[in-house]
PDB file of C-alpha atoms in Angstrom:
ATOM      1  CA  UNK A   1     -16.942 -24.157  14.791  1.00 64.00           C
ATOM      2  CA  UNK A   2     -15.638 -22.485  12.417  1.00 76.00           C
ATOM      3  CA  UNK A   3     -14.772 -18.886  13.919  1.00 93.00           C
ATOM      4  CA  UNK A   4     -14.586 -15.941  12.079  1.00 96.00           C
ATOM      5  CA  UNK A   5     -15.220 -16.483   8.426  1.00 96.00           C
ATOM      6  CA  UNK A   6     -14.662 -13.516   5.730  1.00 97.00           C
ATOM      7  CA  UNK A   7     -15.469 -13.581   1.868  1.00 97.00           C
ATOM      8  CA  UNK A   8     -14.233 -12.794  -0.750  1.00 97.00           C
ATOM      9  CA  UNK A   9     -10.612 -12.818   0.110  1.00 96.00           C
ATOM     10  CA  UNK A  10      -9.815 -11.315  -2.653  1.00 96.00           C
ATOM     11  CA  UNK A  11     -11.154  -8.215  -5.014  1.00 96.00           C
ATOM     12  CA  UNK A  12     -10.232  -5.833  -7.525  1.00 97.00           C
ATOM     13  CA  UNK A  13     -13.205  -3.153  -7.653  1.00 97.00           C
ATOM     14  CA  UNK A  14     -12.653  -0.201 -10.928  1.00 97.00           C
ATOM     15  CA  UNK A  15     -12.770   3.282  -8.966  1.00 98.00           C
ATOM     16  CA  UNK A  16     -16.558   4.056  -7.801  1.00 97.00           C
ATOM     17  CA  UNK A  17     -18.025   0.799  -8.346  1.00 97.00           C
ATOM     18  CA  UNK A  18     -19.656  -0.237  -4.778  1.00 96.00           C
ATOM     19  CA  UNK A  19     -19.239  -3.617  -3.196  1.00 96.00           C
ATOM     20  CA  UNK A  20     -19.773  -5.477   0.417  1.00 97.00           C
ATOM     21  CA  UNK A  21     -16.928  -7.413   2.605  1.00 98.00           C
ATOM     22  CA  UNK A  22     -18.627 -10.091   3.896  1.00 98.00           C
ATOM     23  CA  UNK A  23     -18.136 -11.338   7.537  1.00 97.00           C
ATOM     24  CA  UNK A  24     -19.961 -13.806   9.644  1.00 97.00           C
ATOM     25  CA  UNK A  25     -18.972 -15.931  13.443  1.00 97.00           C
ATOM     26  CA  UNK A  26     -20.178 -18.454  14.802  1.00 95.00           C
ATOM     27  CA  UNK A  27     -19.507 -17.957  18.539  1.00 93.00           C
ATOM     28  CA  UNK A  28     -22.403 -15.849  19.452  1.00 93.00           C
ATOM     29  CA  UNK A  29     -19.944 -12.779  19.981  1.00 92.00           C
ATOM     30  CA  UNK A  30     -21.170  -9.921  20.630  1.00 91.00           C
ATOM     31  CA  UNK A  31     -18.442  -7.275  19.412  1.00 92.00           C
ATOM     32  CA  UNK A  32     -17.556  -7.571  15.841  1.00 93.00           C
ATOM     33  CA  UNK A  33     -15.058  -5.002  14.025  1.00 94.00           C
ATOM     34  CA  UNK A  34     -13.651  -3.795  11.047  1.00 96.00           C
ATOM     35  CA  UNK A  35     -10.198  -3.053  10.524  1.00 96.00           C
ATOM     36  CA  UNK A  36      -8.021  -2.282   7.752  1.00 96.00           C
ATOM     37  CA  UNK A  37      -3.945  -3.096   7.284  1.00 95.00           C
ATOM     38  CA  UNK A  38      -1.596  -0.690   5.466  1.00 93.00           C
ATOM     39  CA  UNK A  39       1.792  -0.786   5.281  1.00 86.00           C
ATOM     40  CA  UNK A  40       3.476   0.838   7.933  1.00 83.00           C
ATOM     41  CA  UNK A  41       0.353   1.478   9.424  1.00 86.00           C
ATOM     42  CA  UNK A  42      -0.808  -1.412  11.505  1.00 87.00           C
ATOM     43  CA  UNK A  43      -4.236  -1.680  12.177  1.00 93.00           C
ATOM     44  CA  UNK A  44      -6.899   0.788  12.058  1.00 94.00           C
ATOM     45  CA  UNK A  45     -10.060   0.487  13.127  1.00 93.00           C
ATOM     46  CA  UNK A  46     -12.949   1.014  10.599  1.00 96.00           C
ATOM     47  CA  UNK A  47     -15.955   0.428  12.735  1.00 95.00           C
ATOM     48  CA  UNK A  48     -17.063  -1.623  15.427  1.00 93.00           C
ATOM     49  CA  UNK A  49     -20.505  -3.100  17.012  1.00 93.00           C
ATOM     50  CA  UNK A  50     -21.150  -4.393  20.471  1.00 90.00           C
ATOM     51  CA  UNK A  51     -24.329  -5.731  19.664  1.00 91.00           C
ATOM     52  CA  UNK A  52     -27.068  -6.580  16.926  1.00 92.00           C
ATOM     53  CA  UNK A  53     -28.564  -3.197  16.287  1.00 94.00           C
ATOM     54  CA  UNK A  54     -25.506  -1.196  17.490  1.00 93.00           C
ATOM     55  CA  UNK A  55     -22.555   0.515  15.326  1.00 95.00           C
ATOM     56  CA  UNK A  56     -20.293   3.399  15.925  1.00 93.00           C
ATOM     57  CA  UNK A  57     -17.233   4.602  13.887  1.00 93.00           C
ATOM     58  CA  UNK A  58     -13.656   3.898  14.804  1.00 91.00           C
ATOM     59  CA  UNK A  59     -10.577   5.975  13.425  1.00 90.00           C
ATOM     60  CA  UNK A  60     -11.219   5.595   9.519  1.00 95.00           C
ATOM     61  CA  UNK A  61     -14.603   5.162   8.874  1.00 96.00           C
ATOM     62  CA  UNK A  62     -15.358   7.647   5.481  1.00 96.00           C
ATOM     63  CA  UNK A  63     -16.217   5.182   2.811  1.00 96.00           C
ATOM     64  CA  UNK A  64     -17.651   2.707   4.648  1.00 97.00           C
ATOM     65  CA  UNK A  65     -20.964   1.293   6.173  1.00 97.00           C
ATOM     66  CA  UNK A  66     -21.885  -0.991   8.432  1.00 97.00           C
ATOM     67  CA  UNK A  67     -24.652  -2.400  10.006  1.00 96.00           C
ATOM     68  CA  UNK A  68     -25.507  -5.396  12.248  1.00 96.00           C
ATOM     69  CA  UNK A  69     -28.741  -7.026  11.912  1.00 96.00           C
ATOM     70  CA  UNK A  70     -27.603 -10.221  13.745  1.00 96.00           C
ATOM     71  CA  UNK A  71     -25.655 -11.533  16.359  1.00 95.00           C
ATOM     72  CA  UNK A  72     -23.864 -13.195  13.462  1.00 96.00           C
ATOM     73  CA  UNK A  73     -23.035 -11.151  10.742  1.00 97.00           C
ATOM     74  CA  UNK A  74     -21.566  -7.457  10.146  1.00 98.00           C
ATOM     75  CA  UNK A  75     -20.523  -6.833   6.608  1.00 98.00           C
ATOM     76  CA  UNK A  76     -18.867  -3.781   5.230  1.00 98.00           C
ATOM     77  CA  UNK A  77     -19.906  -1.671   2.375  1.00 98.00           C
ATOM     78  CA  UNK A  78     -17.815   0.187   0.152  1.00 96.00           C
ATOM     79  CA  UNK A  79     -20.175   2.785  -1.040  1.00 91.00           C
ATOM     80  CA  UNK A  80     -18.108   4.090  -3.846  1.00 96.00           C
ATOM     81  CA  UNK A  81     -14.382   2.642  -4.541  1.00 96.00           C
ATOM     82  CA  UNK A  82     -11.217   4.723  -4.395  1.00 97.00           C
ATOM     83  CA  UNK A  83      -7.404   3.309  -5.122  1.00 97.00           C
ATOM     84  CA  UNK A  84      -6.865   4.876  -1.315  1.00 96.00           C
ATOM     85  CA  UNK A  85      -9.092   1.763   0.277  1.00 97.00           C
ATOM     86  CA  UNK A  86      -6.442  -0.427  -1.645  1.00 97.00           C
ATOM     87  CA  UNK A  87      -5.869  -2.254   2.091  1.00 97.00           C
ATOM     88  CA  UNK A  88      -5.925  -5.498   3.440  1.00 97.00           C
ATOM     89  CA  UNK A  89      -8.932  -5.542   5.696  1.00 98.00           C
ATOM     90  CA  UNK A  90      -9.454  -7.622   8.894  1.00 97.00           C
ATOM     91  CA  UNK A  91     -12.988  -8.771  10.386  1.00 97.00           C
ATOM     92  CA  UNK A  92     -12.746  -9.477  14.102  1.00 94.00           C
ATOM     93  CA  UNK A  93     -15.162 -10.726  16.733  1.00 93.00           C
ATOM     94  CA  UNK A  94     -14.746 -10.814  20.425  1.00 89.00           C
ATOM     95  CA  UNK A  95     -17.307 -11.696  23.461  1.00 85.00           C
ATOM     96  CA  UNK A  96     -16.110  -8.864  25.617  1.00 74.00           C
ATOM     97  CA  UNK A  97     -13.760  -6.672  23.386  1.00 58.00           C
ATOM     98  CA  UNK A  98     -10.459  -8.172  24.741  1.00 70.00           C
ATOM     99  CA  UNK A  99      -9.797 -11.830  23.238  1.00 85.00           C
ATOM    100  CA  UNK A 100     -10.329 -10.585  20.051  1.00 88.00           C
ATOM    101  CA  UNK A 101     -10.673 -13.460  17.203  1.00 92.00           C
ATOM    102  CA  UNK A 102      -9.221 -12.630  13.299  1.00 95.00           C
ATOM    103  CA  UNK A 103     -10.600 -13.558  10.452  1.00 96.00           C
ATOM    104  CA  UNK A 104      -8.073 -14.523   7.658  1.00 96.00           C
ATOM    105  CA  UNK A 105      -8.769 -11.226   5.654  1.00 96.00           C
ATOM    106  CA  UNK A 106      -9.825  -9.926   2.315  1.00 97.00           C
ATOM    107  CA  UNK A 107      -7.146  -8.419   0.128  1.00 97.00           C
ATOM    108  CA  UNK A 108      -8.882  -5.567  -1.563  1.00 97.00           C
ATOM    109  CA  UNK A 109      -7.459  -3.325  -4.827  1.00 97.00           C
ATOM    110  CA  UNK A 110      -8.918  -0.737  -6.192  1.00 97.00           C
ATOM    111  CA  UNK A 111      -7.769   0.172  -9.799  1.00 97.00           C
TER     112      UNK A 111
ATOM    113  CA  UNK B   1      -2.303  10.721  17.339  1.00 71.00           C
ATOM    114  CA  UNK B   2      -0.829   7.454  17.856  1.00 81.00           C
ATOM    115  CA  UNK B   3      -1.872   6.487  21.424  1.00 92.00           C
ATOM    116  CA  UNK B   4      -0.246   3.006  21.144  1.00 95.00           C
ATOM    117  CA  UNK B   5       3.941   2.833  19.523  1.00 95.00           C
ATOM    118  CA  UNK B   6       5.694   0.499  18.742  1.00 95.00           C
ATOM    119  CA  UNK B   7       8.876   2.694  17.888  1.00 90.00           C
ATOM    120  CA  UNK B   8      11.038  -0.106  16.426  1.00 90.00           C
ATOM    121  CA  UNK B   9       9.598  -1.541  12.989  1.00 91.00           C
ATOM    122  CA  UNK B  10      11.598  -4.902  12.970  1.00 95.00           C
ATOM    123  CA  UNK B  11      13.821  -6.951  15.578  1.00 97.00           C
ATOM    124  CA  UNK B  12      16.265  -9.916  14.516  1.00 97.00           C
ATOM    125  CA  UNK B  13      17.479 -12.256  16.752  1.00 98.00           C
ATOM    126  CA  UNK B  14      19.358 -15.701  17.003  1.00 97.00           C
ATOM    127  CA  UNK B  15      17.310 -18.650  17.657  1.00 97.00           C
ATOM    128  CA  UNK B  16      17.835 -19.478  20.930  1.00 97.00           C
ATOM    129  CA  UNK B  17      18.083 -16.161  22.263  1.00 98.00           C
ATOM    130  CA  UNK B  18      15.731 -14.101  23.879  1.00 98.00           C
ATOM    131  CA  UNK B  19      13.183 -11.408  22.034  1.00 98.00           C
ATOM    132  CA  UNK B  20      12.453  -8.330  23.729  1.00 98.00           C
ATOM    133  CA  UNK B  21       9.365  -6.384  21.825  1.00 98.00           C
ATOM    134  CA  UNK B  22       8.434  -3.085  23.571  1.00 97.00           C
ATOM    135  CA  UNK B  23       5.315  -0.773  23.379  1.00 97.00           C
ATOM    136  CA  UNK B  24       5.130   2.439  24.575  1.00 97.00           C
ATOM    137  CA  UNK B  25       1.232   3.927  25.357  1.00 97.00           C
ATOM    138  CA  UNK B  26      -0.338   7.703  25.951  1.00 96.00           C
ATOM    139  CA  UNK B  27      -3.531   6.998  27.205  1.00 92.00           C
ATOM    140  CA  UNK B  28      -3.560   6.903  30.798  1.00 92.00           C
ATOM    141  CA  UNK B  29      -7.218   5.454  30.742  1.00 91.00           C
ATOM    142  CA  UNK B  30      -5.982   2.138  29.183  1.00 93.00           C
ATOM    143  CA  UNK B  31      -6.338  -0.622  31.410  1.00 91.00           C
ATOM    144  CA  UNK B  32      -6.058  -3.786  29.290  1.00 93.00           C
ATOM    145  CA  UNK B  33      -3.130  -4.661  27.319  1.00 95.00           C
ATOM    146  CA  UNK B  34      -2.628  -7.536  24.392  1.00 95.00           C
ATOM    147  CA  UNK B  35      -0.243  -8.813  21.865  1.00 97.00           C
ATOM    148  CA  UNK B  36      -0.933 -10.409  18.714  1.00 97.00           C
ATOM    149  CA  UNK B  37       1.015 -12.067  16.369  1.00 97.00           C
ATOM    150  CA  UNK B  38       0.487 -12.186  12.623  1.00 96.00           C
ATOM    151  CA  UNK B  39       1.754 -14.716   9.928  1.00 95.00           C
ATOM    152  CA  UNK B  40       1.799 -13.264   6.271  1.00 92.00           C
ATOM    153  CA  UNK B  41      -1.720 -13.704   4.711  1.00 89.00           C
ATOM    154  CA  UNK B  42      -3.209 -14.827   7.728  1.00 93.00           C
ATOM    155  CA  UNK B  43      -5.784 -12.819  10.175  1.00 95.00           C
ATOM    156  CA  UNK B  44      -3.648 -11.873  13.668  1.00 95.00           C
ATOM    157  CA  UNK B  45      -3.898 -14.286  16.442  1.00 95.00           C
ATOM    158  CA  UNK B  46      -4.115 -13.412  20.402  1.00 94.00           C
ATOM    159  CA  UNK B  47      -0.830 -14.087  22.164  1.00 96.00           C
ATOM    160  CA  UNK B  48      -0.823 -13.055  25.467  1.00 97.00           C
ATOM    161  CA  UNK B  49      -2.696 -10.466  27.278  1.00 95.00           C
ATOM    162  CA  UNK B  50      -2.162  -7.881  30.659  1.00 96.00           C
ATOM    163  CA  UNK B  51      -4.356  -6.122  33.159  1.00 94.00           C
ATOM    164  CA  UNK B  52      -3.555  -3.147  34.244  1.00 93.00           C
ATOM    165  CA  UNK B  53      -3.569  -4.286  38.033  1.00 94.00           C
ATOM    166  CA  UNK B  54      -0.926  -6.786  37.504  1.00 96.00           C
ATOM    167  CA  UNK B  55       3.033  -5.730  36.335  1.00 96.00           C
ATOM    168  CA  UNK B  56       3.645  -9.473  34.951  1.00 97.00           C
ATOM    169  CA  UNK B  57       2.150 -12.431  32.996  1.00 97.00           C
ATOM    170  CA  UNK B  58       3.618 -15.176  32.122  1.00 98.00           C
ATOM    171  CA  UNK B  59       2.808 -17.956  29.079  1.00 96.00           C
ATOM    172  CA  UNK B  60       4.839 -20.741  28.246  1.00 97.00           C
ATOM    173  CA  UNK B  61       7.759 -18.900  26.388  1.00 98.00           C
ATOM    174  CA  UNK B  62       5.848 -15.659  26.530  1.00 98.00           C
ATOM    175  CA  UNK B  63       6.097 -12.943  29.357  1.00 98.00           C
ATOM    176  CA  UNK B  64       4.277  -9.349  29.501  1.00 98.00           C
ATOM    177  CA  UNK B  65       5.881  -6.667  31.499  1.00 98.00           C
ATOM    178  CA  UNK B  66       3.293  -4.029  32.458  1.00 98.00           C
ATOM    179  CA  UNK B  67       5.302  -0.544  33.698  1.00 97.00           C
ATOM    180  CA  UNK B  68       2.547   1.868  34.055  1.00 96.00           C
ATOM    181  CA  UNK B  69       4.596   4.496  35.699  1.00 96.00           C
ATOM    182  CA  UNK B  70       6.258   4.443  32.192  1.00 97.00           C
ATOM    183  CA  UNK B  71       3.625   3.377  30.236  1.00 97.00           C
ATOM    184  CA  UNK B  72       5.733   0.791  28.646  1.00 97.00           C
ATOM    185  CA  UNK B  73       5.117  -2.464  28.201  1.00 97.00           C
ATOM    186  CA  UNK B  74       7.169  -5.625  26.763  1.00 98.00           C
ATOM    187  CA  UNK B  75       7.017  -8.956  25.359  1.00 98.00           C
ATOM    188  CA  UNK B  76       9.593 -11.024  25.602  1.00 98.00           C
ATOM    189  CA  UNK B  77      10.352 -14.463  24.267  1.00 98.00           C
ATOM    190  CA  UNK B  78      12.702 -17.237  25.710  1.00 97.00           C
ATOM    191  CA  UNK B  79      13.959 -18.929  23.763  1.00 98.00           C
ATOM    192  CA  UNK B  80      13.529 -17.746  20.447  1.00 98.00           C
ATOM    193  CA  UNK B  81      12.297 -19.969  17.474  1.00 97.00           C
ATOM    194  CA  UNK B  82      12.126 -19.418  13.607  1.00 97.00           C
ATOM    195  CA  UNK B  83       8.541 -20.152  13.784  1.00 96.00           C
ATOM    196  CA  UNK B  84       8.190 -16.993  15.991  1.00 98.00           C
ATOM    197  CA  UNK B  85       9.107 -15.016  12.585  1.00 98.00           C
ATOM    198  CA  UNK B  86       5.906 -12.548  12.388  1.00 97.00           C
ATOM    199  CA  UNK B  87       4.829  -9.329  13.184  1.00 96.00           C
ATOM    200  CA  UNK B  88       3.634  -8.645  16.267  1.00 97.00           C
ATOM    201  CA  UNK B  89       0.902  -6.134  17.482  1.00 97.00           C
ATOM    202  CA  UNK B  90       0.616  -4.281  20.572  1.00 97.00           C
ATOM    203  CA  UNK B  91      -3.070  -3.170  21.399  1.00 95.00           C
ATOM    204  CA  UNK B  92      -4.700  -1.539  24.534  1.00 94.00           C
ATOM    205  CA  UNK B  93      -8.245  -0.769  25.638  1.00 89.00           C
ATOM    206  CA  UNK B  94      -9.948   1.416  28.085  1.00 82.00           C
ATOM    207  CA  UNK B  95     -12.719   0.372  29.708  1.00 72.00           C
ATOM    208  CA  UNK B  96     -15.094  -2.736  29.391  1.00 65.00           C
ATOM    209  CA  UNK B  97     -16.407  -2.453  26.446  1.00 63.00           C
ATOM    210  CA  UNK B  98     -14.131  -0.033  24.425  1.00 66.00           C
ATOM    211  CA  UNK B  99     -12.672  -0.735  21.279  1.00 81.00           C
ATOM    212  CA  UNK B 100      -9.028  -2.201  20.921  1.00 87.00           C
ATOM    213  CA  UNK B 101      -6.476   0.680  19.922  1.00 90.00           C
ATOM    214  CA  UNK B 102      -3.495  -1.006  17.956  1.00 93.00           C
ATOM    215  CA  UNK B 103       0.076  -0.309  17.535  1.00 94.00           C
ATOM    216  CA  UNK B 104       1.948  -0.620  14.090  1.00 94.00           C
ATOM    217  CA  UNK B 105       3.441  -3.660  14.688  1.00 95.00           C
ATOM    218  CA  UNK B 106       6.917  -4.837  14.658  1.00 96.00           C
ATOM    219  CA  UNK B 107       8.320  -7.460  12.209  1.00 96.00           C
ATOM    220  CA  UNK B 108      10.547 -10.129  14.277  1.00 98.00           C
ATOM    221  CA  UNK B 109      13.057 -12.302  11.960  1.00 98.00           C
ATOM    222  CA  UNK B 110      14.608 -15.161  14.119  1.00 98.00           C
ATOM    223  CA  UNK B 111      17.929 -16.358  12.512  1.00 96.00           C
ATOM    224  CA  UNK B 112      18.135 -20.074  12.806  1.00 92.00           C
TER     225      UNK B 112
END
């Protein structure tokens, strides 16, 4: 079991290149979320899914897709890279939205 | 606007002594309360957790204080350890279902 798994965990994108977070669990969750980590900022959700098929936006979500076509995985696209998604971002997964379970994170810079 | 604060951005305490980590919340419609703890370079982990229906839960070293009339809640830790160096999150919900609002965290240093 190994939880919540993210790759890479860690990238340095040029400015407008495009690229995909990966994330995957193995605990047949059904909530899975993005968040991202800046300094002084805490956590911020990205977007979020409470089921395969389902997505909505949280707080920050220009720049980024989503989509969930399993139970299992929800990656994140960066569409087109910009130093200000220079962030530390977290994938989470959770069976109802409380207990939510961290994976280790991907430490993204964009030059 | 920030409907979850955590006013204070670091806390430093003896070892041994107790930690007191407060929140402070807006939304009146949040009825599930958690703390997380977070280790440099490592994802957050779930600490302890609140309903809204109860004013008090207790883990191990770990105690919530719920004060909705305030909308404050705490986290305190007896006794203290070096190993309970991290940041810590606050983070609220409303509603089965809802998405987990998050506070900025505050950065606890326990002095050996």
């Amino acid at each position: 079991n190994a939880g919540v798994t993210q790759t890479p965990k860690f990238q340095v994108l040029k400015t407008g290149q495009s690229m995909t977070l990966q994330c995957a669990q193995d605990m047949n969750h059904e909530y899975m979320s993005w968040y991202r980590q800046d300094p002084g900022m805490g956590l911020r959700l990205i977007h979020y899914s409470v089921g395969a098929g389902i997505t909505d936006q949280g707080e920050v979500p220009n720049g980024y897709n989503v989509s969930r076509s399993t139970t299992e995985d929800f990656p994140l696209r960066l569409l087109s890279a910009a130093p200000s998604q220079t962030s530390v971002y977290f994938c989470a997964s959770s069976p109802t939205n409380t207990e939510a379970f961290f994976g280790q994170g991907t430490r993204l810079t964009v030059v | 606007d920030q409907q979850v604060k955590q006013n204070s951005p670091s806390l430093s305490v003896q070892e041994g002594r107790i930690s007191i980590l407060n929140c402070d919340y807006t939304n009146s419609m949040f009825d599930y309360f958690l703390w997380y703890k977070k280790y440099p370079a490592e994802g957050p982990t779930f600490l302890i957790s609140i309903s809204s229906i109860k004013d008090k839960n207790e883990d191990g070293r770990f105690t919530v204080f719920l004060n909705k009339s305030a909308k404050h809640l705490s986290l305190h830790i007896v006794p203290s350890q070096p190993g309970d160096s991290a940041v810590y999150f606050c983070a609220a919900r409303s509603g089965s279902g809802s998405k987990l609002t998050f506070g900025k965290g505050i950065t606890l240093s326990v002095r050996p």
